[in-house]
Tab-separated table of C-alpha atoms in Angstrom:
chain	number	residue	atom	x	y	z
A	515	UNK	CA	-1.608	9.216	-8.820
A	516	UNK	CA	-1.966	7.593	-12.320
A	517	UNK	CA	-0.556	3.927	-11.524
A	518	UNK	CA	-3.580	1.932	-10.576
A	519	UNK	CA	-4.663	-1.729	-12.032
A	520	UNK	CA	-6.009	-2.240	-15.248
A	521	UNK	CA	-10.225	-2.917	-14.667
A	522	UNK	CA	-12.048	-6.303	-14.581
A	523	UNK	CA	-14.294	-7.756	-12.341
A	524	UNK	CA	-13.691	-11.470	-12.033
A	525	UNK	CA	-10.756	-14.062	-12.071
A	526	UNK	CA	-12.067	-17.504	-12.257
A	527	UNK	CA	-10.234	-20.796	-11.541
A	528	UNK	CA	-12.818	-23.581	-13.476
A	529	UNK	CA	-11.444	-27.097	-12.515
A	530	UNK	CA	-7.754	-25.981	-12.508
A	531	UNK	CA	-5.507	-29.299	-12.654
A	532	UNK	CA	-1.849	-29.694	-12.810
A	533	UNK	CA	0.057	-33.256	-13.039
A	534	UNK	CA	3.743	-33.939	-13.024
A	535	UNK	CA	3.945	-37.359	-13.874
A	536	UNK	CA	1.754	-39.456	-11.579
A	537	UNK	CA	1.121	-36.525	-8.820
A	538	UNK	CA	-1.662	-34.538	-8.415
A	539	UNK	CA	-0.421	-31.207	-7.405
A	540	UNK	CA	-2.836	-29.171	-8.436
A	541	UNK	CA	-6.515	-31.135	-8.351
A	542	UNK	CA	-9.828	-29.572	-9.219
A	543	UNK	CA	-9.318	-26.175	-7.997
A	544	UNK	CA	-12.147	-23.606	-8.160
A	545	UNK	CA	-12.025	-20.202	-7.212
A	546	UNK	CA	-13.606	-16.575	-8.303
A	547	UNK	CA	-11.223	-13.637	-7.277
A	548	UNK	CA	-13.088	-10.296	-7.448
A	549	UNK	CA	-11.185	-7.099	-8.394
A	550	UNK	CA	-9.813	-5.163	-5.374
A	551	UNK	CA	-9.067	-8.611	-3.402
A	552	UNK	CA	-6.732	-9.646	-1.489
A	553	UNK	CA	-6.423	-13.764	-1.423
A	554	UNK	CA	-4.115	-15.522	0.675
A	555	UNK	CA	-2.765	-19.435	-0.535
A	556	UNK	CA	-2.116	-21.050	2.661
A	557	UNK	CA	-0.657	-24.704	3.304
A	558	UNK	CA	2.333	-26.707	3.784
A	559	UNK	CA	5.338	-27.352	1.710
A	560	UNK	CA	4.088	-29.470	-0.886
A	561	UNK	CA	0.742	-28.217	-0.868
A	562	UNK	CA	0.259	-27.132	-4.668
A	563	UNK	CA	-0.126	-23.439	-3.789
A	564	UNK	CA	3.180	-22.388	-5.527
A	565	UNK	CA	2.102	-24.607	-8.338
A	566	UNK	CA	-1.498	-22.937	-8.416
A	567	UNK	CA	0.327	-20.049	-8.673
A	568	UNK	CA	2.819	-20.519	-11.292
A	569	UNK	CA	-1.020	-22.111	-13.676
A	570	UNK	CA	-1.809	-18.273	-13.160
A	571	UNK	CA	1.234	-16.882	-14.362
A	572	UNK	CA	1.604	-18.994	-17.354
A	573	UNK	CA	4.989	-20.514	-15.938
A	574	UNK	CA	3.193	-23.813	-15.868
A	575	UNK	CA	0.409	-25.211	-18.314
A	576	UNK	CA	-2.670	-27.006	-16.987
A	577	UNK	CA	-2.953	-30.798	-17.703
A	578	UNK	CA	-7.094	-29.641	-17.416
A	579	UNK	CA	-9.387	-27.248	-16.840
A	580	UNK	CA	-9.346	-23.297	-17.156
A	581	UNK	CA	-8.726	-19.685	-16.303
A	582	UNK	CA	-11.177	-16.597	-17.152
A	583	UNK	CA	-10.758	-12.902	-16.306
A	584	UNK	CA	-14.228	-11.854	-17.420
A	585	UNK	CA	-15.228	-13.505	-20.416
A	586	UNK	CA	-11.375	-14.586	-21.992
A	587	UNK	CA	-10.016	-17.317	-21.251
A	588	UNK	CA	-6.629	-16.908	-20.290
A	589	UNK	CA	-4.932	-20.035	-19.521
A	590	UNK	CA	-3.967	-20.279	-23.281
A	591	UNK	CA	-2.077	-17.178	-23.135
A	592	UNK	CA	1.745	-16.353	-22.957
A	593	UNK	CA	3.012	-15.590	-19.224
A	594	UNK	CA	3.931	-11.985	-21.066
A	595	UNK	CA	0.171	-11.537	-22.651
A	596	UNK	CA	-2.009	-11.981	-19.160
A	597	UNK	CA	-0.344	-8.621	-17.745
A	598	UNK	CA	-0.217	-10.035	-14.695
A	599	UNK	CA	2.520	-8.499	-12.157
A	600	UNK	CA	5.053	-11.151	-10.137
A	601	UNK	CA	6.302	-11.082	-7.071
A	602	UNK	CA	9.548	-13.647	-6.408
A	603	UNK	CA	10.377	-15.041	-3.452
A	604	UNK	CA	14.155	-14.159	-4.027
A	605	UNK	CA	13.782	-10.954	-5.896
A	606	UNK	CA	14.773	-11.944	-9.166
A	607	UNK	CA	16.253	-8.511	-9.714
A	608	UNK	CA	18.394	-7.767	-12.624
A	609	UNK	CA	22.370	-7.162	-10.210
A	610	UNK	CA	23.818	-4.930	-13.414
A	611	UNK	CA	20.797	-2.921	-13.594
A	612	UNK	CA	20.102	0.242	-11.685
A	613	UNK	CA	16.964	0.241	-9.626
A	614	UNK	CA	15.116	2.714	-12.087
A	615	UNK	CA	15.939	0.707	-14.908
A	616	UNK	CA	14.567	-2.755	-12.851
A	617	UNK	CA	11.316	-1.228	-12.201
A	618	UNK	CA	10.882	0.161	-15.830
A	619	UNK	CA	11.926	-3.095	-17.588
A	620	UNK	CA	8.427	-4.901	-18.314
A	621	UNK	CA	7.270	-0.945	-19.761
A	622	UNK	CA	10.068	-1.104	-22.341
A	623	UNK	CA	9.285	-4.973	-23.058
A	624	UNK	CA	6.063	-3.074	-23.639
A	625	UNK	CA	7.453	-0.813	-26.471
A	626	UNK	CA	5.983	2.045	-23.965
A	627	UNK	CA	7.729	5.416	-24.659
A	628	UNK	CA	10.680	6.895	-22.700
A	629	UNK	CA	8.924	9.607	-21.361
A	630	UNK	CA	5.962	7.598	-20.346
A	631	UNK	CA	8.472	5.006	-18.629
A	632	UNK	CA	9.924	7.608	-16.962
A	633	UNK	CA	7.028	8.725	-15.393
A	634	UNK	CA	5.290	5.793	-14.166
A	635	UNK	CA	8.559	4.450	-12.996
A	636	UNK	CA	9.082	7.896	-10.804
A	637	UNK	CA	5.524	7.090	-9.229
A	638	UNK	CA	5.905	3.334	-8.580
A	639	UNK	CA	9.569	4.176	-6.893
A	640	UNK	CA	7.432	7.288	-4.528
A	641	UNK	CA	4.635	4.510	-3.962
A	642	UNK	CA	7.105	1.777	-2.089
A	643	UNK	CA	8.870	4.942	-0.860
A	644	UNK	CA	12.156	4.195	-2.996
A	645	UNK	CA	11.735	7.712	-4.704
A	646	UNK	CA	15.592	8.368	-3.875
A	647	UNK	CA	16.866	5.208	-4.448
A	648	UNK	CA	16.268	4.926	-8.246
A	649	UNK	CA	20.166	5.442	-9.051
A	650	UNK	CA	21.693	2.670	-6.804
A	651	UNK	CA	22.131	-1.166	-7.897
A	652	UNK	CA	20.367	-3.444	-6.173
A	653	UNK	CA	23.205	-5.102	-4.052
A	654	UNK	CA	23.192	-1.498	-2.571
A	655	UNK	CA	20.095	-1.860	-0.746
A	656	UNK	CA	18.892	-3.841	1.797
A	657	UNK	CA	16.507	-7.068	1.853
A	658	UNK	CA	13.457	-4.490	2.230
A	659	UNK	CA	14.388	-2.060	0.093
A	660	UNK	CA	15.103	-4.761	-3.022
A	661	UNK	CA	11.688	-6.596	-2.194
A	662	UNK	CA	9.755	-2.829	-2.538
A	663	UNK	CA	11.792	-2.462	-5.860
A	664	UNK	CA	10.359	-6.075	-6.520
A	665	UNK	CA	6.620	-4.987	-6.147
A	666	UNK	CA	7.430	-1.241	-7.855
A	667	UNK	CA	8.384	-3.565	-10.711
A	668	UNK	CA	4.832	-5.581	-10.445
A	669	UNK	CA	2.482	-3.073	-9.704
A	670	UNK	CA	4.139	-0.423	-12.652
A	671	UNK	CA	2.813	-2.057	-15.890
A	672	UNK	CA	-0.781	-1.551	-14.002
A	673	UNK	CA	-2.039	-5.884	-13.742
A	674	UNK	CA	-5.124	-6.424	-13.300
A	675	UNK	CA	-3.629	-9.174	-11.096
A	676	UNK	CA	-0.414	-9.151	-8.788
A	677	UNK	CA	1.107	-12.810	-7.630
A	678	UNK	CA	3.341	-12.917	-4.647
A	679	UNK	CA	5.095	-16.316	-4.111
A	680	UNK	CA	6.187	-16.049	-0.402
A	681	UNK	CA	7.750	-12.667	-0.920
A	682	UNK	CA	8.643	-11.914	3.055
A	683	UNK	CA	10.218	-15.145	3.414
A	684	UNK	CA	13.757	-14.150	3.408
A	685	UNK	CA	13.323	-11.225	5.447
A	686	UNK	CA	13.937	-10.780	9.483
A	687	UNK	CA	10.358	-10.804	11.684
A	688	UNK	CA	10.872	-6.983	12.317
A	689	UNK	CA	10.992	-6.348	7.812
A	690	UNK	CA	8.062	-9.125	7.323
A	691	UNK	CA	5.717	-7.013	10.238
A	692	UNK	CA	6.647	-3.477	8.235
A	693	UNK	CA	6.333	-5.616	4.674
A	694	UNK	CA	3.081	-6.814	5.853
A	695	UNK	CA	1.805	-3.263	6.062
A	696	UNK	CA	3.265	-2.126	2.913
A	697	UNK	CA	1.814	-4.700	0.657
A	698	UNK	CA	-1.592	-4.101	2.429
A	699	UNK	CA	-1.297	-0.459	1.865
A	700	UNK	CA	0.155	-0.843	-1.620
A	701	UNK	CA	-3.011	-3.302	-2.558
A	702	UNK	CA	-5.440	-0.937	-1.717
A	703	UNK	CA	-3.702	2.007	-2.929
A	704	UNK	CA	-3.581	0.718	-6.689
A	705	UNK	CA	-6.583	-1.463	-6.785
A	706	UNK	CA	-5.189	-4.544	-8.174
A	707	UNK	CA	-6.615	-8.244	-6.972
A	708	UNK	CA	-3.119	-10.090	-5.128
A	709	UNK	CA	-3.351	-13.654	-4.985
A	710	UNK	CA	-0.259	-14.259	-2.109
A	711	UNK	CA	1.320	-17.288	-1.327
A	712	UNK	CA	2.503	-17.933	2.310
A	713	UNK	CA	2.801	-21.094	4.505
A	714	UNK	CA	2.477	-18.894	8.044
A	715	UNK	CA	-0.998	-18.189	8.959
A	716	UNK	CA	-0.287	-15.476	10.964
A	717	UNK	CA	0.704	-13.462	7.767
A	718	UNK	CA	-2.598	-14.816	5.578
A	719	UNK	CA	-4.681	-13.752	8.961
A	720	UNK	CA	-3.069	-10.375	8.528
A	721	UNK	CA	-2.962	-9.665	5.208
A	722	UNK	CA	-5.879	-11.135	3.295
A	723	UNK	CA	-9.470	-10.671	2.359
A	724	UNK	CA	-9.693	-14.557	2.178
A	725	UNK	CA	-7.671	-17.112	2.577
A	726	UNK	CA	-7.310	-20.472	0.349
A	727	UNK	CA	-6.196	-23.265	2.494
A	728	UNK	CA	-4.837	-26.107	0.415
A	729	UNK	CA	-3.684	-29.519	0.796
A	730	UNK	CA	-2.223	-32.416	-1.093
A	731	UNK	CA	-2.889	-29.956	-3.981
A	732	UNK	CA	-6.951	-29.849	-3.188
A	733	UNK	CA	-9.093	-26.616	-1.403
A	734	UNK	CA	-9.872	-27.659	1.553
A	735	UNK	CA	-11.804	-24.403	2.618
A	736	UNK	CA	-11.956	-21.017	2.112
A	737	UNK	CA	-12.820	-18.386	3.760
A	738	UNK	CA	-12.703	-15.261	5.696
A	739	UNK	CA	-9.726	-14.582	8.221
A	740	UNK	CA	-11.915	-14.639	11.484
A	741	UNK	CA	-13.696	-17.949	9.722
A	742	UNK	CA	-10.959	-20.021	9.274
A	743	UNK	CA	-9.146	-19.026	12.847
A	744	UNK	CA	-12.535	-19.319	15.232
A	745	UNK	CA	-14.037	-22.099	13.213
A	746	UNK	CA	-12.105	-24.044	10.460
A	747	UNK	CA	-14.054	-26.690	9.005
A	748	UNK	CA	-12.053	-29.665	8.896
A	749	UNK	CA	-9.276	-30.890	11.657
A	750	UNK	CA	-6.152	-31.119	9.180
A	751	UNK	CA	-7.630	-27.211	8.602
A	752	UNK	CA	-7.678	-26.270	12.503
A	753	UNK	CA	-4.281	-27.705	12.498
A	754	UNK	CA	-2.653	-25.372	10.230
A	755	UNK	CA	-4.499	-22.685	11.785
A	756	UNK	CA	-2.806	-23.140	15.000
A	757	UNK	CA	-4.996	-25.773	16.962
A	758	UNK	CA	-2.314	-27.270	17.551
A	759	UNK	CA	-4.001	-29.916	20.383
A	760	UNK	CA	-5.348	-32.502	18.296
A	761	UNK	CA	-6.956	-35.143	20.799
A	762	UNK	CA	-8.819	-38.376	19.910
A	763	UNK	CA	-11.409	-39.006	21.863
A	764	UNK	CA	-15.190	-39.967	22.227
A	765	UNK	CA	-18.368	-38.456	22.651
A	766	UNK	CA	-19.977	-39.274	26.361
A	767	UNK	CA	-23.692	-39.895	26.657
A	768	UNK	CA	-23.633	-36.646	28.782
A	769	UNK	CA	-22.323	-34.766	25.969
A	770	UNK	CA	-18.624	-34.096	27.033
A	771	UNK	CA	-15.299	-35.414	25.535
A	772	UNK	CA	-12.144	-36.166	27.444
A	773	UNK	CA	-9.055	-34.763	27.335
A	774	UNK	CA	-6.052	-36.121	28.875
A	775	UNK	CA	-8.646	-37.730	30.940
A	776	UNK	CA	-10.531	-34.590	31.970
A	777	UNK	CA	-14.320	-34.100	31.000
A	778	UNK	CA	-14.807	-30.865	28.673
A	779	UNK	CA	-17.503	-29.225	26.946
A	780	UNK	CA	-17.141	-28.345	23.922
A	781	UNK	CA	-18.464	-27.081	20.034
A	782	UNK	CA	-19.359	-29.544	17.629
A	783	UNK	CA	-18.018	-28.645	13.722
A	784	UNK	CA	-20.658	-30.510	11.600
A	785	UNK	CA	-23.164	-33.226	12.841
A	786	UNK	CA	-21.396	-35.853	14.880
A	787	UNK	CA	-22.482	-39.545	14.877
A	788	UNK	CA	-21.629	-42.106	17.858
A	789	UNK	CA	-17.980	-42.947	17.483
A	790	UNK	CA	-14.635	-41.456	17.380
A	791	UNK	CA	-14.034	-37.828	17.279
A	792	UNK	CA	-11.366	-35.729	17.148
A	793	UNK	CA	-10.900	-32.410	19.825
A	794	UNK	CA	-9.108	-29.257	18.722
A	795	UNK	CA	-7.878	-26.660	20.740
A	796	UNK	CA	-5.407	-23.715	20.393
A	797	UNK	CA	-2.229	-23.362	23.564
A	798	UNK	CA	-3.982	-20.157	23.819
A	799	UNK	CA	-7.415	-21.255	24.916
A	800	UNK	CA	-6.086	-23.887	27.312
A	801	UNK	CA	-5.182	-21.757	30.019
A	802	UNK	CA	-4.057	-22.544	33.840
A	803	UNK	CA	-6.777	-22.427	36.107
A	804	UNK	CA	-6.511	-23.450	39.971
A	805	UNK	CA	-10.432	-25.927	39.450
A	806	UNK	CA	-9.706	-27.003	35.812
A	807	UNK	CA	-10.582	-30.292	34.958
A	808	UNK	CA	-7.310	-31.682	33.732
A	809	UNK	CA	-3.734	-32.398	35.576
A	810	UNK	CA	-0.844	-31.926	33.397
A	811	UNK	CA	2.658	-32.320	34.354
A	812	UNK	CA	4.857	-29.547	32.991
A	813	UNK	CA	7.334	-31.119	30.795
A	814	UNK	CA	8.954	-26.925	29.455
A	815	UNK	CA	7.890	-23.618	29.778
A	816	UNK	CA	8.846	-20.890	26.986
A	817	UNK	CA	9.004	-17.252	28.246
A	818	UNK	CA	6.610	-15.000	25.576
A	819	UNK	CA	7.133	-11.519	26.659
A	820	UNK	CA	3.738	-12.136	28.318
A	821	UNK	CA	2.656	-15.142	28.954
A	822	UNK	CA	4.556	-18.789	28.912
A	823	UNK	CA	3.749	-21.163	25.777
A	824	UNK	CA	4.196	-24.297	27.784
A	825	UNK	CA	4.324	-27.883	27.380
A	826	UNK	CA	3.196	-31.274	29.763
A	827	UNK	CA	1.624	-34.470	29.797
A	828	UNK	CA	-1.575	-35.718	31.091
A	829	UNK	CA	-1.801	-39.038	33.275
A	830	UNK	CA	-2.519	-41.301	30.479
A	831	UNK	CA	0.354	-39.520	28.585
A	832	UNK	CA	-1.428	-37.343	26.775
A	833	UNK	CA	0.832	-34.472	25.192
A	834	UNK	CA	-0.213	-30.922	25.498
A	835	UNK	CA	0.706	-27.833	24.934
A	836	UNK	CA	-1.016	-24.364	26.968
A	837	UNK	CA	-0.505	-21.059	27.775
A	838	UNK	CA	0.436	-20.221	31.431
A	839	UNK	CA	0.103	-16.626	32.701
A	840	UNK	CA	2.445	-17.119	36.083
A	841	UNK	CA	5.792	-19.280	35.585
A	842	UNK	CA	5.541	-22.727	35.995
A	843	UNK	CA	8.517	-25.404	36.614
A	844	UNK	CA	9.471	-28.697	35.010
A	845	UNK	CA	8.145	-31.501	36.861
A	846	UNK	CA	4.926	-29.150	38.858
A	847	UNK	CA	1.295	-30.436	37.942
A	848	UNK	CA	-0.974	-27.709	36.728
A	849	UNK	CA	-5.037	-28.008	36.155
A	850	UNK	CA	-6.141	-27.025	33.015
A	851	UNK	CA	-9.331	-25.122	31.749
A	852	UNK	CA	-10.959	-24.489	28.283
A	853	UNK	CA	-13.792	-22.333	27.027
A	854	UNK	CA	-17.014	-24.534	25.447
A	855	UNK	CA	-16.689	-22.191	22.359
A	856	UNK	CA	-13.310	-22.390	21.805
A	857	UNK	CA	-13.052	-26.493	22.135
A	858	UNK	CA	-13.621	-27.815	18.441
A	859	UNK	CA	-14.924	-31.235	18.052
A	860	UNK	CA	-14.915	-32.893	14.243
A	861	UNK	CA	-16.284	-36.102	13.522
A	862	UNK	CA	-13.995	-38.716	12.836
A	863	UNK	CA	-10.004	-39.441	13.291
A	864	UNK	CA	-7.336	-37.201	11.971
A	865	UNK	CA	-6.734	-37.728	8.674
């Protein structure tokens, strides 16, 4: 294989800012992306990633600060000087053009030479396993198939850097789990650094090396896949990330919080003062147990394939949700139990 991304050993975002008007979407973002990464841009709608990622394409301008890969700075350049490969969320295939002649379209916006195009186009197409599918138009293939001619496209004028803007999106769960593979496989194969875009967290968890959480167009942490989903830093964070029991509560002199009126142990994230606090914990890790210290009465119960994703209300009308292991009814009162470790406790109200 000769297809493999063009060497460099850092990508730095230095105080990256983007306005439209009077919004902040983009606000002080700093960030060093070695080569061979994989980083994941995960928030809400609205969150600036798709604008952080458009700054690195050259599809937007910054109102301040700067990009480097190595030593040149990069943010001044045309989208078409960076050499950086783009993944669409929709495609953006050319419908009139035959998939060889999609794939080989930024070489010959190159000037590269026939023979040349012909060859690295060949080996992107056997790379996303499209190697017989050159011929056909794109309408001719399915949702799958035109996303791998999408990333053939990226990763065959060698970037040093591939962007992804929610590229799975549009596809059925069974073509984003076999996607999900792909791009992993396809990342490592040519050596690039793939900043990816994504709003599910199960994907990010999956995919990247690290993931970027954002919000309101700020970092709010970064970090490694098993850091942000056993320990994210912040609540807003651990909400995103699936904690999705966000209690207030208060600290008791013996050390426990309540719950729905229960008394749990639990981990503290960061020093906490005397106060309000706010308790995190995933459905998963607040499981049915016969001496639990909570009541709940089952308000719906969701058949999993394993377990039930359930959920109920506590006596002082606390809403939770759980995971049940046996089926449960509308209207029957389960106790609830919750590992210390697994019970997060910021300082604080939700913000």
């Amino acid at each position: 294989m000769t297809i493999a991304a063009r060497d460099f050993r850092e990508l730095r975002l230095e105080g990256m800012s983007r306005r439209f008007g009077n919004v902040n979407a983009l606000r002080d973002v700093n960030l060093a992306v070695r080569r061979g990464e994989f980083i994941a841009l995960l928030g809400p709608s609205g969150c600036g990633k798709s604008t952080a990622l458009n700054c690195l394409a050259g599809l937007l301008t910054l109102t301040s600060g700067s990009i480097w890969l190595d030593s040149a700075r990069i943010d001044r350049l045309k989208p078409e000087e960076r050499g950086f490969g783009m993944v669409f969320q929709n495609y953006a295939l050319f419908p009139h053009m035959s998939v060889r002649r999609n794939v080989g379209f930024g070489l010959v916006m190159r000037g590269v030479d026939k023979a040349e195009i012909d060859r690295k186009v060949s080996e992107a197409l056997s790379i996303v396993r499209l190697g017989d599918q050159g011929d056909k138009l794109p309408g001719q293939l399915s949702g799958g198939q035109q996303q791998r001619v999408a990333i053939a496209r990226a990763i065959v004028i060698e970037p040093p850097l591939v962007l992804m803007d929610e590229p799975l999106s549009n596809l059925d769960a069974k073509l984003r789990l076999e996607m999900r593979a792909e791009i992993r496989r396809i990342h490592e194969l040519i050596g690039s650094a793939t900043i990816y875009v994504t709003h599910d967290q199960e994907e990010a968890l999956s995919l990247a090396d690290r993931i970027v959480v954002m919000r309101d167009g700020v970092v709010r942490q970064v970090g490694t896949p098993l850091e942000l989903y056993a320990q994210p830093a912040y609540s807003d964070v651990a909400e995103f990330m699936g904690y999705r029991n966000l209690i207030r509560s208060r600290v008791s002199a013996a050390g426990s919080i309540s719950i729905g009126g229960g008394a749990f142990q639990g981990t503290p994230i960061g020093p906490l003062s005397s106060g309000d606090v706010v308790v995190a914990v995933r459905p998963d890790d607040l499981r049915a147990a016969a001496d639990g210290p909570l009541a709940i009465t089952v308000e719906s119960a969701q058949y999993h394939g394993r377990d039930f994703y359930c959920s109920g209300r506590a006596a002082d009308a606390t809403e939770l949700y759980f995971v049940s292991a046996h089926q449960v009814q509308k209207g029957e009162t389960v106790r609830l139990a919750a590992d210390p470790k697994r019970v997060l406790i910021y300082p604080g109200a939700p913000s």
